[in-house]
């Protein structure tokens, strides 16, 4: 821990080695970013030496500023190379049906999606109230984009069995004010690939842009397809697809802070840019949301791609595919657990059909055994589930996961589900966000062990409470709980 009285700004500076030791001590409380036991947040290829390379490349360009590509041509060159590689992987570039593809390097998937929506919105200045159509399984970042950009969000339900939207429902949701239709390849929660070709066709028929959110799968599906997996067309090979996002900080295994947003041509990209000369300072042209931005993540991503190459990614995808199939078998082997979808990408997602086997308790039992999975709340007719993002580093761990899952399930079943006090459950079901007073939030947080300091080891009660609450109350509780954590230390 940081020594008392020092904080981030001590009176006298602290020697470099001690500062680093302090950071390492803080990092000890984090979930393990390496080692194949964390199934969300991080993407670990398990390749020896890759971290050192990325770190060195990052350091090389950390102080370079992406604000002005003419001042730092190194960054422009690396960005153009990353966009070219992503475009080529996703059906664009010379000799394809999308030879004019262009793109931008953004800071992450959310930024890519916000910019895709912005470009679509600003291409239609004639519309007073623009709208976008997104399947219910689409990433929350589309809702964030709609919220930030004041664009209406039309959600299309997904079939509870296939977890895909019906194409007729997508077509029916398109209105004269619709500026963008979205599809996912795959959707994050369940790893299911939307019917992209059909969705793009109805969008094209209506003269509307179609964005494929391949933030998660864009750097995995092409390799899986080359390995023989039945991956449907989802990229620029599909005629009506006008833009695609792909996160390099996911399956390209680059350190955090890099995504690519591709457009089929420069005309489609133009309204994404923000140019400004109506002030006395430097003329500003921003392709992305940030103005000053570090070259570190871009150089690190460039180094990662160059070092791994196609052969490296193909090997990593083969390992990941093996891990997915081993994890799915482990789930099938446990009575009461059921795969929510047959894995078709790099996600394993399961639910419980046994009321005595509580998923949130199971997640805590797995955490206690060193396996960090991601619980997902019940939503719109879909059951609560457990999400596993699978990366290449998981492969050597698969044999240990099966027995751990079986053991955790047995203990969770013996413990039984979390039972909220009846008055708390009733409150969760009936309270409106407006009725949540600071006192009530503080009382709830204290009762759940939330507050300043690290989150409790067991989160089942928190998840059960959230699960019992309607969506608007969930959102408000999350905001309040995280707000309690984010307080300055002195
Ligand atoms: C991760 C993800 C995003 C958002 O990306 P961030 O990098 O977390 O901002 C969007 N869409 C999908 C499908 C994702 O998996």
XYZ file of C-alpha atoms in Angstrom, residues 95-381:
287
model
C -8.388 -7.027 -55.137
C -11.483 -7.269 -52.933
C -15.027 -5.984 -53.312
C -14.081 -3.151 -50.914
C -10.917 -1.744 -52.510
C -11.474 1.810 -51.212
C -11.731 0.899 -47.526
C -10.314 3.456 -45.056
C -10.299 3.670 -41.289
C -9.140 5.215 -38.053
C -7.340 3.951 -34.990
C -9.417 4.708 -31.884
C -8.833 4.214 -28.177
C -11.233 1.283 -27.821
C -14.370 -0.462 -28.976
C -16.712 2.021 -27.347
C -15.014 4.912 -29.101
C -15.221 3.041 -32.426
C -18.956 2.494 -31.977
C -19.611 6.088 -30.898
C -17.778 7.280 -34.001
C -19.647 4.872 -36.289
C -22.913 6.311 -34.934
C -21.585 9.879 -35.204
C -20.566 9.390 -38.832
C -23.994 7.947 -39.648
C -25.797 10.729 -37.796
C -23.760 13.572 -39.281
C -24.169 12.174 -42.786
C -27.854 13.035 -42.417
C -28.039 16.682 -41.265
C -31.508 16.794 -42.791
C -32.914 14.638 -39.989
C -34.085 16.393 -36.825
C -34.382 13.162 -34.818
C -32.033 10.436 -36.113
C -32.378 6.833 -34.911
C -30.329 3.631 -34.913
C -31.521 0.011 -34.964
C -29.597 -2.418 -32.737
C -30.381 -6.026 -31.756
C -30.992 -6.416 -27.987
C -27.777 -8.474 -27.823
C -25.766 -5.547 -29.233
C -23.072 -4.096 -26.999
C -24.074 -1.516 -24.372
C -21.714 0.911 -26.128
C -24.385 1.442 -28.822
C -26.730 2.677 -26.080
C -23.935 4.882 -24.788
C -23.390 6.276 -28.287
C -27.114 6.944 -28.660
C -27.145 8.632 -25.260
C -24.080 10.800 -25.872
C -25.107 11.750 -29.402
C -28.827 12.192 -28.726
C -29.790 9.579 -31.261
C -32.856 7.416 -30.547
C -32.147 3.724 -29.988
C -34.547 1.166 -31.469
C -33.813 -2.234 -29.970
C -34.837 -5.413 -31.787
C -35.478 -8.383 -29.474
C -33.468 -11.576 -29.873
C -35.014 -15.038 -29.970
C -34.421 -16.651 -26.546
C -33.455 -19.911 -28.273
C -31.112 -18.677 -31.016
C -30.118 -15.394 -29.288
C -30.366 -13.745 -32.726
C -32.796 -11.103 -33.959
C -35.319 -12.052 -36.633
C -34.332 -10.265 -39.837
C -37.991 -9.327 -40.451
C -38.005 -7.536 -37.079
C -34.845 -5.629 -38.028
C -36.439 -4.630 -41.343
C -39.630 -3.566 -39.563
C -37.660 -1.418 -37.105
C -36.072 0.661 -39.878
C -37.836 4.024 -40.232
C -37.280 7.044 -42.475
C -35.155 8.569 -39.642
C -32.922 5.493 -39.243
C -29.278 6.332 -39.967
C -27.613 3.056 -38.966
C -28.431 -0.620 -38.494
C -26.069 -2.688 -36.339
C -25.115 -6.358 -36.232
C -22.575 -8.139 -34.026
C -19.926 -10.680 -34.985
C -20.250 -12.001 -32.393
C -22.284 -10.304 -29.649
C -20.233 -10.177 -26.477
C -22.647 -11.676 -23.945
C -23.259 -15.068 -25.552
C -20.728 -15.163 -28.384
C -23.431 -15.562 -31.025
C -22.930 -14.168 -34.541
C -25.880 -12.195 -35.933
C -27.197 -12.960 -39.448
C -24.996 -10.186 -40.873
C -25.646 -10.796 -44.581
C -29.427 -10.679 -44.108
C -29.302 -7.629 -41.829
C -26.962 -5.795 -44.211
C -29.323 -6.606 -47.095
C -32.368 -5.062 -45.405
C -30.291 -2.026 -44.399
C -29.014 -1.608 -47.964
C -32.529 -1.991 -49.355
C -33.590 0.912 -47.123
C -30.517 2.955 -48.102
C -29.193 2.868 -44.523
C -25.655 2.275 -43.262
C -24.897 -1.104 -41.673
C -22.218 -1.326 -38.979
C -20.789 -4.702 -38.002
C -19.557 -4.665 -34.424
C -16.658 -7.080 -34.677
C -14.907 -5.452 -31.723
C -14.789 -8.828 -30.041
C -14.568 -11.269 -32.923
C -12.985 -9.340 -35.768
C -9.491 -10.548 -34.945
C -10.585 -14.105 -34.079
C -13.237 -15.220 -36.588
C -11.039 -14.922 -39.712
C -8.423 -17.254 -38.195
C -11.091 -19.674 -36.925
C -12.527 -19.766 -40.440
C -9.104 -20.575 -41.890
C -8.919 -23.417 -39.369
C -12.146 -24.848 -40.784
C -14.744 -23.423 -38.393
C -18.097 -22.649 -40.065
C -17.927 -18.840 -39.821
C -20.605 -17.081 -41.890
C -19.739 -14.031 -43.985
C -19.711 -10.991 -41.688
C -17.170 -8.570 -43.146
C -16.754 -6.349 -46.234
C -17.351 -9.414 -48.408
C -21.003 -8.727 -47.511
C -22.276 -6.027 -49.873
C -24.358 -3.846 -47.553
C -21.776 -3.660 -44.745
C -20.606 -0.039 -44.636
C -18.408 -0.057 -41.506
C -16.739 -2.531 -39.149
C -15.115 -2.112 -35.737
C -12.406 -4.454 -34.438
C -10.574 -4.108 -31.136
C -6.862 -4.768 -31.314
C -6.744 -4.844 -27.515
C -8.892 -7.971 -27.609
C -7.921 -10.855 -29.896
C -5.010 -9.056 -31.548
C -3.562 -9.295 -28.014
C -2.302 -5.689 -27.966
C -2.156 -3.796 -24.661
C -5.221 -1.710 -23.830
C -6.190 1.353 -25.806
C -6.458 0.336 -29.481
C -9.393 -0.384 -31.750
C -9.895 0.146 -35.482
C -12.983 1.602 -37.143
C -13.153 0.799 -40.859
C -15.439 2.371 -43.477
C -16.072 0.973 -46.936
C -14.948 4.286 -48.475
C -13.672 7.727 -47.530
C -17.043 9.352 -48.221
C -18.634 7.261 -45.501
C -15.850 8.211 -43.091
C -15.849 11.960 -43.776
C -18.634 12.909 -41.299
C -16.716 11.112 -38.543
C -14.030 13.836 -38.572
C -14.179 17.026 -36.574
C -12.313 19.916 -38.132
C -12.220 23.306 -36.461
C -10.570 26.597 -37.359
C -12.911 29.080 -35.680
C -10.710 29.972 -32.719
C -7.342 31.703 -32.370
C -5.340 28.549 -31.532
C -4.036 25.765 -33.769
C -6.347 24.454 -36.459
C -7.756 21.187 -35.232
C -8.659 18.049 -37.155
C -9.693 15.114 -34.999
C -10.614 11.812 -36.606
C -11.491 10.391 -33.168
C -12.873 11.635 -29.855
C -9.581 12.327 -28.105
C -7.449 15.196 -29.316
C -4.111 14.710 -27.579
C -3.528 10.968 -27.504
C -0.527 8.843 -26.724
C 1.367 6.965 -29.392
C 2.127 4.256 -26.810
C -0.845 1.952 -27.436
C -0.501 2.336 -31.203
C 3.202 1.445 -31.236
C 2.546 -1.476 -28.891
C -0.228 -2.791 -31.152
C 1.972 -2.386 -34.233
C 4.789 -4.299 -32.545
C 2.389 -7.043 -31.430
C 0.973 -7.567 -34.925
C 4.393 -7.534 -36.581
C 5.823 -9.961 -34.080
C 2.987 -12.491 -34.136
C 2.193 -12.298 -37.850
C -0.511 -14.362 -39.539
C 1.166 -17.599 -38.563
C 1.248 -16.566 -34.915
C -2.410 -15.581 -34.855
C -3.376 -18.808 -36.588
C -1.535 -20.850 -33.938
C -3.148 -18.832 -31.152
C -6.602 -19.269 -32.690
C -6.078 -23.041 -32.885
C -5.172 -23.107 -29.211
C -8.157 -20.934 -28.336
C -10.503 -23.168 -30.314
C -9.213 -26.199 -28.433
C -9.764 -24.395 -25.122
C -13.319 -23.393 -26.081
C -14.229 -26.952 -26.877
C -12.646 -28.264 -23.644
C -14.462 -25.678 -21.516
C -17.768 -26.436 -23.246
C -17.276 -30.130 -22.469
C -16.576 -29.249 -18.833
C -19.889 -27.362 -18.672
C -21.822 -30.196 -20.353
C -20.421 -32.621 -17.776
C -22.027 -30.790 -14.830
C -25.643 -31.709 -14.050
C -27.847 -28.645 -13.917
C -25.611 -26.472 -16.096
C -26.458 -25.831 -19.745
C -24.643 -23.989 -22.518
C -26.791 -21.011 -23.454
C -25.483 -21.294 -26.998
C -23.247 -23.780 -28.761
C -19.902 -21.963 -28.961
C -19.377 -20.527 -32.437
C -16.557 -18.140 -31.620
C -14.404 -17.671 -28.513
C -17.099 -17.415 -25.830
C -18.452 -20.122 -23.581
C -21.695 -19.016 -21.926
C -23.761 -21.184 -19.626
C -26.789 -21.008 -17.388
C -28.321 -23.149 -14.660
C -31.515 -25.135 -15.160
C -31.482 -26.259 -11.536
C -33.075 -23.805 -9.074
C -30.873 -25.350 -6.350
C -27.705 -24.453 -8.262
C -27.395 -20.669 -8.049
C -25.123 -19.209 -10.716
C -24.048 -16.270 -8.577
C -22.996 -18.601 -5.772
C -21.233 -20.778 -8.329
C -19.312 -17.748 -9.613
C -18.147 -16.982 -6.050
C -17.094 -20.600 -5.543
C -15.083 -20.482 -8.755
C -13.478 -17.208 -7.633
C -12.545 -18.834 -4.329
C -10.766 -21.510 -6.382
C -8.867 -18.931 -8.435
C -11.125 -18.962 -11.532
C -12.539 -15.555 -12.382
C -15.684 -15.714 -14.497
C -18.206 -13.037 -15.428
C -21.803 -13.240 -14.151
C -24.527 -11.796 -16.404
C -27.930 -10.796 -15.010
C -31.239 -12.113 -16.312
C -32.546 -9.793 -19.013
C -35.623 -9.562 -21.227
C -36.616 -13.202 -20.999
